[in-house]
Structure formats: structure tokens, C-alpha cells
Short mmCIF file of C-alpha atoms in Angstrom, two decimals:
data_model
loop_
_atom_site.label_atom_id
_atom_site.label_comp_id
_atom_site.label_asym_id
_atom_site.label_seq_id
_atom_site.Cartn_x
_atom_site.Cartn_y
_atom_site.Cartn_z
CA MET A 30 -1.17 -3.31 -24.69
CA LYS A 31 2.52 -2.41 -24.36
CA LEU A 32 2.20 1.01 -22.75
CA LEU A 33 -0.30 3.10 -20.82
CA SER A 34 0.30 6.86 -20.90
CA ILE A 35 -1.20 9.60 -18.75
CA ARG A 36 -0.93 12.99 -20.44
CA ASP A 37 -1.42 16.33 -18.74
CA VAL A 38 -4.21 15.10 -16.48
CA ILE A 39 -5.86 17.82 -14.43
CA HIS A 40 -8.78 17.13 -12.14
CA ILE A 41 -10.86 19.69 -10.30
CA TYR A 42 -13.89 18.85 -8.18
CA ARG A 43 -16.54 21.43 -9.06
CA ILE A 44 -19.95 22.33 -7.69
CA PRO A 45 -21.08 25.16 -10.03
CA LYS A 46 -24.15 26.18 -8.03
CA ARG A 47 -22.00 26.79 -4.98
CA LYS A 48 -19.07 28.17 -6.98
CA ILE A 49 -16.81 25.63 -5.32
CA GLU A 50 -13.64 24.37 -7.02
CA ILE A 51 -11.14 22.02 -5.40
CA PRO A 52 -8.02 21.17 -7.48
CA VAL A 53 -6.82 17.59 -6.95
CA LEU A 54 -4.48 16.77 -9.87
CA ASN A 55 -2.30 19.37 -11.53
CA GLY A 56 -0.97 18.23 -14.92
CA VAL A 57 0.04 14.62 -14.23
CA THR A 58 2.05 13.04 -17.05
CA THR A 59 3.73 9.62 -16.91
CA ASN A 60 4.02 6.19 -18.60
CA PHE A 61 3.49 2.63 -17.39
CA LYS A 62 5.07 -0.27 -19.31
CA ALA A 63 3.63 -3.78 -19.63
CA GLY A 64 5.25 -6.72 -17.86
CA GLN A 65 5.93 -4.71 -14.72
CA ILE A 66 4.26 -3.46 -11.55
CA HIS A 67 4.39 0.28 -10.93
CA PHE A 68 3.89 2.09 -7.63
CA ILE A 69 2.33 5.47 -6.96
CA LEU A 70 3.33 6.71 -3.52
CA GLY A 71 2.11 9.75 -1.68
CA PRO A 72 0.79 11.16 1.58
CA SER A 73 -2.90 10.97 2.40
CA GLY A 74 -4.85 13.48 0.34
CA SER A 75 -2.24 13.75 -2.41
CA GLY A 76 -4.69 12.52 -5.06
CA LYS A 77 -3.61 8.88 -5.45
CA THR A 78 -7.13 7.41 -5.46
CA THR A 79 -8.40 10.10 -7.84
CA LEU A 80 -5.55 9.36 -10.25
CA LEU A 81 -6.18 5.60 -10.10
CA LYS A 82 -9.89 6.08 -10.80
CA ILE A 83 -9.06 8.24 -13.82
CA ILE A 84 -6.67 5.56 -15.11
CA ALA A 85 -9.39 2.94 -14.63
CA GLY A 86 -11.99 5.02 -16.46
CA ILE A 87 -14.18 5.33 -13.36
CA LEU A 88 -13.64 9.08 -13.18
CA LYS A 89 -13.35 11.49 -16.10
CA PRO A 90 -10.55 14.06 -15.73
CA THR A 91 -11.22 17.77 -16.06
CA SER A 92 -8.63 17.74 -18.85
CA GLY A 93 -5.93 15.45 -20.19
CA LYS A 94 -6.17 11.84 -21.31
CA VAL A 95 -5.17 8.24 -20.74
CA VAL A 96 -4.02 6.42 -23.90
CA ASP A 97 -2.14 3.35 -25.12
CA GLU A 98 1.04 3.20 -27.20
CA ARG A 99 -0.99 3.93 -30.35
CA ASN A 100 -2.48 7.06 -28.80
CA ASN A 101 -5.89 5.37 -28.59
CA SER A 102 -8.20 5.84 -25.64
CA ILE A 103 -8.28 2.81 -23.38
CA SER A 104 -11.58 1.03 -22.86
CA SER A 105 -12.58 0.67 -19.21
CA GLY A 106 -13.39 -2.94 -20.13
CA ASN A 107 -9.66 -3.53 -20.53
CA ILE A 108 -8.88 -2.35 -17.01
CA ALA A 109 -9.74 -3.96 -13.66
CA PHE A 110 -9.89 -1.72 -10.59
CA LEU A 111 -9.73 -2.92 -6.98
CA HIS A 112 -10.84 -0.72 -4.09
CA GLN A 113 -8.77 -0.29 -0.96
CA ASN A 114 -11.61 -1.84 1.04
CA PRO A 115 -11.59 -5.53 0.00
CA ILE A 116 -15.30 -5.91 0.73
CA LEU A 117 -16.14 -3.59 -2.17
CA ASN A 118 -14.42 -5.95 -4.63
CA THR A 119 -16.70 -8.89 -3.85
CA PHE A 120 -20.21 -9.90 -2.86
CA PRO A 121 -19.32 -10.69 0.77
CA ASN A 122 -22.58 -12.42 1.70
CA LEU A 123 -22.21 -14.94 -1.14
CA THR A 124 -19.86 -17.88 -1.40
CA VAL A 125 -16.57 -17.66 -3.23
CA ARG A 126 -18.01 -19.98 -5.89
CA ASP A 127 -21.04 -17.70 -6.37
CA ASN A 128 -18.74 -14.71 -6.75
CA ILE A 129 -16.86 -16.54 -9.48
CA ILE A 130 -20.08 -17.55 -11.24
CA ILE A 131 -21.34 -13.94 -11.18
CA GLN A 132 -18.06 -12.69 -12.62
CA MET A 133 -18.06 -15.29 -15.39
CA SER A 134 -21.72 -14.68 -16.19
CA ALA A 135 -21.05 -10.96 -16.54
CA LEU A 136 -18.26 -11.79 -18.99
CA ARG A 137 -20.47 -14.32 -20.77
CA GLN A 138 -17.75 -16.92 -20.44
CA ASP A 139 -17.93 -20.60 -19.59
CA LEU A 140 -16.64 -21.57 -16.18
CA ASP A 141 -13.06 -22.81 -16.31
CA PHE A 142 -12.47 -23.87 -12.72
CA GLU A 143 -9.11 -25.44 -13.56
CA ASN A 144 -7.78 -22.01 -14.55
CA ILE A 145 -9.53 -20.35 -11.60
CA LEU A 146 -8.02 -22.80 -9.12
CA PHE A 147 -4.64 -22.12 -10.75
CA LEU A 148 -5.16 -18.42 -10.00
CA PHE A 149 -6.02 -19.20 -6.38
CA ASN A 150 -2.85 -21.28 -6.11
CA THR A 151 -0.84 -18.48 -7.73
CA LEU A 152 -2.15 -16.06 -5.08
CA GLU A 153 -1.35 -18.70 -2.43
CA LEU A 154 -4.98 -18.97 -1.38
CA ASN A 155 -6.10 -22.24 0.14
CA ILE A 156 -9.82 -21.65 0.57
CA ASN A 157 -13.16 -23.42 0.49
CA LEU A 158 -15.20 -22.24 -2.49
CA GLU A 159 -18.43 -23.00 -0.60
CA ARG A 160 -17.69 -20.60 2.27
CA LYS A 161 -19.04 -17.06 2.25
CA VAL A 162 -16.46 -14.41 1.39
CA SER A 163 -17.26 -12.57 4.64
CA ASN A 164 -15.91 -15.54 6.62
CA TYR A 165 -12.36 -14.85 5.46
CA SER A 166 -9.85 -12.28 6.73
CA MET A 167 -9.55 -8.91 5.00
CA GLY A 168 -6.21 -9.94 3.53
CA GLN A 169 -7.73 -13.12 2.08
CA ILE A 170 -10.73 -11.19 0.74
CA GLN A 171 -8.36 -8.81 -1.02
CA ARG A 172 -6.67 -11.78 -2.73
CA ILE A 173 -10.07 -13.20 -3.68
CA GLY A 174 -10.82 -9.84 -5.29
CA ILE A 175 -7.55 -10.01 -7.22
CA VAL A 176 -8.46 -13.48 -8.50
CA LEU A 177 -11.88 -12.20 -9.62
CA ALA A 178 -10.15 -9.33 -11.42
CA LEU A 179 -7.65 -11.64 -13.12
CA ILE A 180 -10.48 -13.82 -14.46
CA ARG A 181 -11.25 -10.93 -16.77
CA PRO A 182 -9.16 -10.70 -19.96
CA VAL A 183 -7.71 -7.27 -19.12
CA ASP A 184 -4.31 -5.76 -19.85
CA VAL A 185 -4.28 -3.37 -16.89
CA LEU A 186 -4.83 -4.06 -13.20
CA VAL A 187 -5.18 -1.03 -10.89
CA LEU A 188 -5.03 -1.64 -7.13
CA ASP A 189 -5.70 1.01 -4.51
CA GLU A 190 -3.68 0.22 -1.35
CA PRO A 191 -4.00 -3.60 -1.75
CA THR A 192 -1.66 -4.30 1.17
CA SER A 193 -3.32 -2.05 3.75
CA HIS A 194 -4.67 -5.07 5.67
CA LEU A 195 -1.40 -7.04 5.63
CA ASP A 196 1.75 -7.02 7.73
CA MET A 197 4.98 -6.17 5.90
CA GLU A 198 6.02 -9.81 5.33
CA ASN A 199 2.71 -10.76 3.74
CA ALA A 200 2.57 -7.46 1.86
CA MET A 201 6.00 -8.11 0.33
CA ASN A 202 4.90 -11.62 -0.60
CA LEU A 203 1.76 -10.33 -2.36
CA ILE A 204 3.75 -7.73 -4.30
CA SER A 205 6.21 -10.41 -5.43
CA ILE A 206 3.30 -12.55 -6.66
CA LEU A 207 1.81 -9.59 -8.55
CA GLN A 208 5.19 -8.87 -10.15
CA ASN A 209 5.37 -12.47 -11.39
CA ILE A 210 1.85 -12.18 -12.80
CA ALA A 211 2.74 -8.93 -14.56
CA GLN A 212 5.82 -10.53 -16.14
CA LYS A 213 4.28 -13.86 -17.15
CA GLN A 214 1.01 -12.37 -18.47
CA ASN A 215 2.57 -9.14 -19.78
CA LYS A 216 0.15 -7.00 -17.79
CA ILE A 217 0.44 -3.44 -16.54
CA ILE A 218 -0.16 -3.45 -12.78
CA ILE A 219 -0.43 -0.08 -11.02
CA ILE A 220 -0.45 0.03 -7.21
CA SER A 221 -0.88 2.90 -4.76
CA THR A 222 0.74 2.75 -1.34
CA HIS A 223 2.06 4.81 1.56
CA SER A 224 5.02 2.46 2.01
CA GLN A 225 8.30 3.29 0.30
CA GLU A 226 9.79 0.12 1.77
CA LEU A 227 7.19 -1.87 -0.16
CA ALA A 228 7.95 -0.09 -3.44
CA SER A 229 11.72 0.25 -3.09
CA ASN A 230 12.57 -2.63 -5.45
CA TYR A 231 10.16 -1.55 -8.21
CA PRO A 232 9.52 1.49 -10.40
CA PHE A 233 7.73 4.11 -8.31
CA GLN A 234 6.69 7.73 -8.51
CA VAL A 235 5.58 10.06 -5.74
CA LEU A 236 2.39 12.10 -6.01
CA VAL A 237 2.23 15.20 -3.83
CA ASP A 238 0.02 18.27 -4.11
CA GLY A 239 -1.53 16.78 -7.24
CA ARG A 240 1.71 16.42 -9.18
CA LEU A 241 4.35 13.73 -9.67
CA VAL A 242 7.74 14.60 -8.20
CA ASN A 243 11.17 12.98 -8.36
CA LEU A 244 11.53 12.66 -4.61
CA THR A 245 11.55 9.92 -2.03
CA LEU A 246 8.32 9.59 -0.07
CA GLU A 247 10.02 11.11 3.00
CA GLU A 248 11.19 14.11 0.96
CA ALA A 249 7.74 14.51 -0.55
CA ILE A 250 6.09 14.50 2.87
CA GLU A 251 8.59 17.08 4.09
CA GLU A 252 7.83 19.26 1.07
CA TYR A 253 4.15 18.70 1.72
CA LEU A 254 4.58 20.19 5.19
CA VAL A 255 6.99 22.95 4.18
CA HIS A 256 4.47 24.23 1.66
CA LYS A 257 1.97 24.48 4.51
CA ARG A 258 -0.35 21.86 3.05
CA TYR A 259 -1.03 20.74 6.59
CA PHE A 260 0.29 23.51 8.86
CA GLN A 261 -0.09 27.21 8.14
CA SER A 262 2.35 28.14 10.91
CA THR A 263 3.79 26.83 14.14
CA GLU A 264 1.53 29.21 16.02
CA ASN A 265 -1.60 28.13 14.16
CA PRO A 266 -2.08 24.33 14.07
CA ASN A 267 -5.02 24.62 11.65
CA VAL A 268 -4.42 23.24 8.20
CA SER A 269 -4.92 24.25 4.58
CA GLY A 270 -5.34 22.57 1.20
CA GLN A 271 -7.50 19.51 0.53
CA ILE A 272 -7.47 15.92 1.71
CA GLU A 273 -9.16 12.87 0.24
CA PHE A 274 -10.55 10.26 2.59
CA THR A 275 -13.18 7.54 2.80
CA ALA A 276 -16.08 7.80 5.25
CA SER A 277 -18.25 4.89 6.32
CA CYS A 278 -22.03 4.69 6.46
CA ILE A 279 -23.45 2.66 9.35
CA ASN A 280 -27.11 2.41 10.31
CA GLY A 281 -28.04 5.36 8.15
CA LYS A 282 -25.37 7.65 9.57
CA LEU A 283 -22.25 9.04 7.94
CA LYS A 284 -19.29 8.28 10.20
CA LEU A 285 -16.41 10.70 9.70
CA PRO A 286 -12.95 9.44 10.71
CA PRO A 287 -11.86 10.91 14.07
CA PHE A 288 -8.48 12.10 12.72
CA LEU A 289 -10.30 14.90 10.86
CA VAL A 290 -10.82 16.77 14.11
CA ALA A 291 -7.05 17.11 14.47
CA LEU A 292 -7.04 18.99 11.16
CA GLY A 293 -9.53 21.58 12.36
CA ASP A 294 -11.88 21.85 15.31
CA TRP A 295 -14.58 23.15 12.94
CA VAL A 296 -15.21 19.55 11.83
CA ARG A 297 -17.21 19.03 15.01
CA TYR A 298 -19.84 21.50 13.79
CA LEU A 299 -21.28 20.65 10.38
CA SER A 300 -24.57 21.07 8.56
CA ILE A 301 -25.43 18.92 5.54
CA SER A 302 -27.06 19.72 2.20
CA PHE A 303 -27.62 17.27 -0.64
CA THR A 304 -26.79 17.52 -4.36
CA ASN A 305 -27.49 15.16 -7.27
CA GLU A 306 -23.96 13.80 -6.97
CA GLY A 307 -23.68 13.59 -3.21
CA PHE A 308 -23.65 16.04 -0.32
CA ILE A 309 -21.84 19.03 1.14
CA LEU A 310 -20.91 19.36 4.80
CA GLU A 311 -20.25 22.96 5.85
CA HIS A 312 -19.00 24.49 9.06
CA ASP A 313 -21.98 25.63 11.10
CA LYS A 314 -21.48 26.64 14.74
CA ALA A 315 -25.18 26.03 15.41
CA VAL A 316 -24.99 22.32 14.52
CA GLU A 317 -22.86 19.95 16.56
CA ALA A 318 -22.26 16.97 14.27
CA LYS A 319 -20.15 14.81 16.60
CA LEU A 320 -18.70 13.18 13.49
CA GLU A 321 -22.05 11.48 12.77
CA ILE A 322 -24.46 12.87 10.19
CA PRO A 323 -27.82 11.28 9.26
CA LEU A 324 -28.18 10.29 5.60
CA PRO A 325 -31.25 9.50 3.44
CA LYS A 326 -33.07 6.36 4.53
CA ASP A 327 -32.60 4.64 1.16
CA TYR A 328 -28.85 5.17 1.19
CA ASP A 329 -27.16 1.85 1.91
CA GLN A 330 -23.60 2.17 0.65
CA LYS A 331 -20.91 1.14 3.11
CA GLU A 332 -18.33 3.72 2.06
CA ILE A 333 -18.39 7.22 0.61
CA ASP A 334 -15.55 8.98 -1.20
CA CYS A 335 -14.97 12.42 0.33
CA ILE A 336 -12.74 15.39 -0.21
CA MET A 337 -12.11 17.92 2.54
CA ASP A 338 -11.35 21.57 1.70
CA LEU A 339 -9.54 22.91 4.73
CA ASP A 340 -9.52 26.52 3.56
CA LYS A 341 -13.25 26.77 2.82
CA LYS A 342 -14.15 24.57 5.81
CA LEU A 343 -16.31 22.10 3.95
CA ILE A 344 -16.42 18.42 3.03
CA ILE A 345 -17.80 17.15 -0.28
CA GLY A 346 -19.11 13.58 -0.50
CA ARG A 347 -19.63 11.72 -3.76
CA TRP A 348 -22.10 8.85 -4.06
CA LYS A 349 -20.33 5.83 -5.54
CA ASN A 350 -23.49 4.88 -7.45
CA PRO A 351 -25.44 8.11 -8.07
#
């Protein structure tokens, strides 16, 4: 594949029974060339993760399409997607070797450990294949996930905040390695980040309010605030718009990130109702949630994708594996 094109992609989260619509992407159009890494920058809640999941074929857009240079739809089998949380890219309670075997078995390929060890060396990973993945640091686990993704014969690698667990020096080093991989293997590598410093030497675009803009990240954030995405007025610190975030699930309880309270005191008082696709948390003065909400007993996922509508005072959660 020489080119991946996104054309007029619009995405709206809808819950018809509740007549709820939350726009996330608003006509995104852009191109990504092979042999190069590409950055998508943007403030939290700008729609970066949603866009990456649409590119990877994990999420279907409301309208628009993702195509190659021949205007053909791209098979999700030709794209590898890595979550921001490194744990989700591996089987953490298994050894590194077992993770490799599972990946190769899924691809119905014979094990080629010489090539796999070459990939580990390329990612500058000196690890013991017999150790459990969970015994390594988050930064190392993220690199293990990248190796597992590169085992697959894909043309496109999509990484959601792959440097979030690294300091700037190690982050820069990882990006340099990924750029070399993109050039030598003629791959399209798309990376989301909050760091303009990280992306400054590579092609990057800024996503804000669901659209790509020709601004620096600092300018985009300023525009984000000027348009009252976060602050309606200096007198009223409450916020408007929508924000994407990831919540954790621990011991059967949904744990909302504490920063949400700063966006609106109503977050402390939530009632929950369940849908086939997930759940809805709504402002309810009679229920003090304390940022912890019980979930079904059989629900064992570690993370839940959420979108917060600050105008309607509700949070929508989507099961990753409905």
C-alpha cells in the first residue's frame, strides 16, 4: 500500500432510544503516505482515539471512508492497532514466548524466532522470553506489543499514545526507531500524541473539535478554549462540549478519573443504566457516586472507553467486547 486516505469522515455517538447524539469527528479528510510516520496531535477529547479506531477498522464511521491509493476499502487484517494502555496489547499473565506463539498461531504461520529476535533487537529490547509480560515495565510492554504487531504482515501500524509511559529521551528514541521501520519496510505508521516536541521533526496534523486544523498544538489548544469547549465564561467555570477518556474497572467497580470533577461538580452524583452496547451515567442529585459505580458481576474488562457530554451532563461507556 502506497497511500491511506481518510475522506470526509464524520462520527456521531448515538443512542436512539434516549435521543442522544454526540458529534466527535466533523468531516476529517487527509492522506498518509507509506515509508513515513505521521502524527495526529490534539488536546484530550479532540477525537484522536476515535479517529485511530476508524482508521484501524475497529470503529465504523457515521459517514465517510478510509481507502488506499486505488480507492479500495482497506481490510482490517492489513492494519495493526496498539492501545494506549500497553497491557491491552498483550496477554500479561503469559510469557513473552507464549505471546509470540499465540500471535503466530492466529496467523497460521510457522515460528521464525530469528526474525522475531531481530525485531526485538530493532526495538532495543533485551528481554527474557520465558518471563511473564507483566514482569516488565510499561515502556517495555509497549515495545513488546509493537513487536507482536510487526510480526503480522501489515502495511499500516496505528499507535495510540505509544510514548505515554516514557520520558522524553526514551520517547524520542522509540519514535526514531519507528521511523526507521517505516522507511525500511515501507509501512504507514500513524501515531497520536499530546507532545508537539515529539512530533516536530515529522509530518503532523492537529485534531481539535473533531476537525483537522493547520495550527500548532498550542494554537489549537488556545482555539479550543476560545471557542468555550472547556470554559463557558470566566464567571462560570463549568464546561461544555464532549471529552473522550478511558475509565478503569477494578473489583467490579467503574473508577472514573478524578480530573472529571474539575469539569463539573455534577460528576459526583451519577446514576447508571445499561444498554446493549454499554452504559449511561446521568446526573442524579439523589445518587452520590463518589467516582465509583458498581458494574455487572460478569464484567471483567480492565478499561472502558467513555465519552462525556458536558452540556447534557452524562457519560456514555462502550464495552470493548460487547
